[in-house]
Amino acid sequence: MMAHPEHLDGIRRELTEVLGECPEEGYRLPYDRLRDVPYTLACITEALRLHPSVPKNAKRCVKDTLLVPSEPNPTNLPPIQIYKGEMTGWSDWVMARLPEVWGADCEEYRPSRFLDPATEDEEGRMGTKQYSQWQQHMFNGGPRMCLGMNLANFEALSIVAAIVPLFDIHWARADQGQTASWPPKYLPSITLPSEPYQVEFRRRTR
């Protein structure tokens, strides 16, 4: 989101429309307003799509299993036989960058892909667009769906609501102590930690 400041102004407008003028200490987003800020949520979800917290995973098969691709199946993948004891893995980081999954603009940061034009009201506001949990897989799916998904989204929304209206956010310069290069380098792990980097927060004039 820091790399796309044009979306930060949209977040600020939405928060003001929904919660009123921003107080000096920033917004304190109530949990029951989680679905009332779809544009802000779309910005966070799009960031998670491209940079999932758990970018890869693997499981060991406990019994012979035939994986049958669900419809639609644009690449015409055949069923895959996996035998007991074999390992199978996947990468949400890679899936986010597959045109057959997310379209030709899959590598672009485009929050509008998570807004549903069919829900647009007279003021131009749109609701959140839902995809299959196997496509929008940042929190896993099925019986392994992350139990903390709603809490994680609320925490992210709360932080954005508290900080973005009050500060302009920039990648820090070398003379401000920046030692990393853009984009940040990820470290290999089951989660997706980044190398340390510096960010400049500049208080916005009211």
GROMACS .gro file of C-alpha atoms in nm:
model
  206
    1MET     CA    1   0.000   0.000   0.000
    2MET     CA    2   0.293   0.233   0.069
    3ALA     CA    3   0.402   0.187  -0.293
    4HIS     CA    4   0.058   0.299  -0.417
    5PRO     CA    5  -0.024   0.622  -0.229
    6GLU     CA    6  -0.309   0.699  -0.470
    7HIS     CA    7  -0.515   0.439  -0.284
    8LEU     CA    8  -0.443   0.593   0.056
    9ASP     CA    9  -0.653   0.898  -0.035
   10GLY     CA   10  -0.942   0.664  -0.120
   11ILE     CA   11  -0.906   0.501   0.221
   12ARG     CA   12  -0.911   0.840   0.392
   13ARG     CA   13  -1.225   0.945   0.204
   14GLU     CA   14  -1.407   0.624   0.291
   15LEU     CA   15  -1.317   0.643   0.660
   16THR     CA   16  -1.437   1.003   0.676
   17GLU     CA   17  -1.766   0.914   0.503
   18VAL     CA   18  -1.829   0.622   0.738
   19LEU     CA   19  -1.685   0.744   1.069
   20GLY     CA   20  -1.694   1.124   1.037
   21GLU     CA   21  -1.406   1.365   1.085
   22CYS     CA   22  -1.090   1.200   1.211
   23PRO     CA   23  -1.012   1.272   1.577
   24GLU     CA   24  -0.664   1.387   1.683
   25GLU     CA   25  -0.569   1.037   1.797
   26GLY     CA   26  -0.691   0.868   1.479
   27TYR     CA   27  -0.996   0.650   1.423
   28ARG     CA   28  -1.088   0.365   1.655
   29LEU     CA   29  -1.274   0.133   1.420
   30PRO     CA   30  -1.559  -0.056   1.597
   31TYR     CA   31  -1.573  -0.427   1.519
   32ASP     CA   32  -1.933  -0.400   1.399
   33ARG     CA   33  -1.822  -0.153   1.126
   34LEU     CA   34  -1.585  -0.407   0.971
   35ARG     CA   35  -1.802  -0.448   0.659
   36ASP     CA   36  -1.877  -0.077   0.629
   37VAL     CA   37  -1.534   0.007   0.483
   38PRO     CA   38  -1.517  -0.220   0.175
   39TYR     CA   39  -1.262  -0.008  -0.013
   40THR     CA   40  -1.019  -0.016   0.280
   41LEU     CA   41  -1.072  -0.390   0.318
   42ALA     CA   42  -1.016  -0.437  -0.057
   43CYS     CA   43  -0.681  -0.254  -0.033
   44ILE     CA   44  -0.571  -0.483   0.250
   45THR     CA   45  -0.699  -0.798   0.077
   46GLU     CA   46  -0.517  -0.711  -0.245
   47ALA     CA   47  -0.195  -0.661  -0.048
   48LEU     CA   48  -0.248  -1.003   0.113
   49ARG     CA   49  -0.314  -1.161  -0.226
   50LEU     CA   50   0.024  -1.047  -0.358
   51HIS     CA   51   0.210  -1.090  -0.030
   52PRO     CA   52   0.037  -1.371   0.165
   53SER     CA   53   0.141  -1.422   0.525
   54VAL     CA   54   0.188  -1.794   0.458
   55PRO     CA   55   0.328  -1.807   0.102
   56LYS     CA   56   0.371  -2.183   0.077
   57ASN     CA   57   0.271  -2.504   0.250
   58ALA     CA   58   0.298  -2.879   0.214
   59LYS     CA   59   0.115  -3.185   0.344
   60ARG     CA   60   0.188  -3.557   0.354
   61CYS     CA   61  -0.084  -3.775   0.205
   62VAL     CA   62  -0.228  -4.022   0.460
   63LYS     CA   63  -0.416  -4.233   0.203
   64ASP     CA   64  -0.429  -4.275  -0.173
   65THR     CA   65  -0.615  -3.972  -0.309
   66LEU     CA   66  -0.727  -3.856  -0.652
   67LEU     CA   67  -0.730  -3.477  -0.679
   68VAL     CA   68  -0.993  -3.369  -0.930
   69PRO     CA   69  -0.974  -3.002  -1.043
   70SER     CA   70  -1.292  -2.811  -0.970
   71GLU     CA   71  -1.480  -2.615  -1.234
   72PRO     CA   72  -1.410  -2.382  -1.398
   73ASN     CA   73  -1.086  -2.542  -1.511
   74PRO     CA   74  -0.946  -2.297  -1.772
   75THR     CA   75  -0.614  -2.480  -1.811
   76ASN     CA   76  -0.784  -2.823  -1.848
   77LEU     CA   77  -0.576  -2.979  -1.574
   78PRO     CA   78  -0.623  -3.357  -1.553
   79PRO     CA   79  -0.696  -3.537  -1.224
   80ILE     CA   80  -0.379  -3.599  -1.021
   81GLN     CA   81  -0.317  -3.923  -0.833
   82ILE     CA   82  -0.134  -3.887  -0.502
   83TYR     CA   83  -0.032  -4.195  -0.309
   84LYS     CA   84  -0.011  -4.251   0.064
   85GLY     CA   85   0.313  -4.114   0.206
   86GLU     CA   86   0.380  -3.871  -0.078
   87MET     CA   87   0.420  -3.498  -0.015
   88THR     CA   88   0.216  -3.238  -0.197
   89GLY     CA   89   0.278  -2.867  -0.183
   90TRP     CA   90   0.138  -2.539  -0.309
   91SER     CA   91   0.235  -2.172  -0.310
   92ASP     CA   92  -0.019  -1.894  -0.266
   93TRP     CA   93   0.255  -1.647  -0.363
   94VAL     CA   94   0.285  -1.820  -0.702
   95MET     CA   95  -0.091  -1.865  -0.742
   96ALA     CA   96  -0.138  -1.488  -0.700
   97ARG     CA   97   0.084  -1.435  -1.005
   98LEU     CA   98  -0.082  -1.686  -1.239
   99PRO     CA   99  -0.282  -1.518  -1.519
  100GLU     CA  100  -0.511  -1.822  -1.543
  101VAL     CA  101  -0.609  -1.764  -1.178
  102TRP     CA  102  -0.624  -1.383  -1.150
  103GLY     CA  103  -0.615  -1.258  -1.508
  104ALA     CA  104  -0.359  -1.077  -1.720
  105ASP     CA  105  -0.310  -0.805  -1.457
  106CYS     CA  106  -0.236  -1.059  -1.181
  107GLU     CA  107   0.094  -0.893  -1.085
  108GLU     CA  108  -0.062  -0.550  -1.048
  109TYR     CA  109  -0.183  -0.408  -0.718
  110ARG     CA  110  -0.549  -0.344  -0.804
  111PRO     CA  111  -0.783  -0.333  -0.502
  112SER     CA  112  -1.088  -0.291  -0.727
  113ARG     CA  113  -1.074  -0.664  -0.808
  114PHE     CA  114  -1.218  -0.714  -0.458
  115LEU     CA  115  -1.509  -0.472  -0.510
  116ASP     CA  116  -1.835  -0.589  -0.666
  117PRO     CA  117  -1.979  -0.349  -0.930
  118ALA     CA  118  -2.313  -0.529  -0.901
  119THR     CA  119  -2.352  -0.384  -0.551
  120GLU     CA  120  -2.277  -0.021  -0.645
  121ASP     CA  121  -2.516   0.226  -0.481
  122GLU     CA  122  -2.625   0.574  -0.590
  123GLU     CA  123  -2.316   0.728  -0.430
  124GLY     CA  124  -2.082   0.496  -0.618
  125ARG     CA  125  -1.992   0.280  -0.318
  126MET     CA  126  -1.948  -0.091  -0.382
  127GLY     CA  127  -1.954  -0.392  -0.153
  128THR     CA  128  -1.684  -0.654  -0.120
  129LYS     CA  129  -1.650  -0.911  -0.399
  130GLN     CA  130  -1.614  -1.272  -0.288
  131TYR     CA  131  -1.414  -1.536  -0.473
  132SER     CA  132  -1.388  -1.909  -0.420
  133GLN     CA  133  -1.187  -1.986  -0.107
  134TRP     CA  134  -0.957  -2.193  -0.330
  135GLN     CA  135  -0.882  -1.887  -0.544
  136GLN     CA  136  -0.879  -1.632  -0.264
  137HIS     CA  137  -0.665  -1.870  -0.062
  138MET     CA  138  -0.469  -1.636   0.166
  139PHE     CA  139  -0.636  -1.787   0.473
  140ASN     CA  140  -0.649  -2.146   0.341
  141GLY     CA  141  -0.985  -2.311   0.275
  142GLY     CA  142  -1.230  -2.584   0.365
  143PRO     CA  143  -1.192  -2.741   0.712
  144ARG     CA  144  -0.843  -2.583   0.732
  145MET     CA  145  -0.974  -2.228   0.694
  146CYS     CA  146  -0.787  -1.998   0.933
  147LEU     CA  147  -0.994  -1.956   1.250
  148GLY     CA  148  -0.847  -1.610   1.304
  149MET     CA  149  -0.929  -1.469   0.958
  150ASN     CA  150  -1.191  -1.217   1.074
  151LEU     CA  151  -0.976  -1.109   1.368
  152ALA     CA  152  -0.671  -1.067   1.143
  153ASN     CA  153  -0.871  -0.855   0.898
  154PHE     CA  154  -1.009  -0.646   1.183
  155GLU     CA  155  -0.661  -0.592   1.329
  156ALA     CA  156  -0.527  -0.481   0.990
  157LEU     CA  157  -0.825  -0.251   0.932
  158SER     CA  158  -0.786  -0.103   1.281
  159ILE     CA  159  -0.418  -0.024   1.223
  160VAL     CA  160  -0.486   0.132   0.883
  161ALA     CA  161  -0.777   0.337   1.025
  162ALA     CA  162  -0.561   0.463   1.311
  163ILE     CA  163  -0.253   0.556   1.105
  164VAL     CA  164  -0.337   0.636   0.742
  165PRO     CA  165  -0.566   0.939   0.808
  166LEU     CA  166  -0.301   1.102   1.028
  167PHE     CA  167   0.020   1.035   0.837
  168ASP     CA  168   0.172   1.040   0.491
  169ILE     CA  169   0.377   0.722   0.463
  170HIS     CA  170   0.695   0.699   0.257
  171TRP     CA  171   0.986   0.463   0.200
  172ALA     CA  172   1.269   0.620   0.401
  173ARG     CA  173   1.580   0.757   0.233
  174ALA     CA  174   1.938   0.645   0.295
  175ASP     CA  175   2.010   0.962   0.497
  176GLN     CA  176   1.720   0.864   0.725
  177GLY     CA  177   1.880   0.529   0.806
  178GLN     CA  178   1.743   0.319   0.521
  179THR     CA  179   1.956   0.010   0.466
  180ALA     CA  180   1.713  -0.191   0.251
  181SER     CA  181   1.638  -0.159  -0.118
  182TRP     CA  182   1.294  -0.149  -0.281
  183PRO     CA  183   1.117  -0.383  -0.304
  184PRO     CA  184   1.205  -0.543   0.032
  185LYS     CA  185   1.361  -0.887   0.016
  186TYR     CA  186   1.171  -1.173   0.174
  187LEU     CA  187   1.335  -1.429   0.399
  188PRO     CA  188   1.270  -1.803   0.345
  189SER     CA  189   1.022  -1.932   0.602
  190ILE     CA  190   0.680  -2.093   0.632
  191THR     CA  191   0.560  -1.736   0.692
  192LEU     CA  192   0.677  -1.438   0.487
  193PRO     CA  193   0.908  -1.219   0.698
  194SER     CA  194   1.090  -0.935   0.530
  195GLU     CA  195   1.433  -0.791   0.583
  196PRO     CA  196   1.427  -0.487   0.818
  197TYR     CA  197   1.348  -0.158   0.648
  198GLN     CA  198   1.273   0.201   0.749
  199VAL     CA  199   0.951   0.392   0.683
  200GLU     CA  200   0.895   0.766   0.720
  201PHE     CA  201   0.570   0.879   0.885
  202ARG     CA  202   0.498   1.247   0.824
  203ARG     CA  203   0.210   1.401   1.018
  204ARG     CA  204  -0.056   1.536   0.785
  205THR     CA  205  -0.177   1.893   0.828
  206ARG     CA  206  -0.543   1.912   0.919
   0.00000   0.00000   0.00000
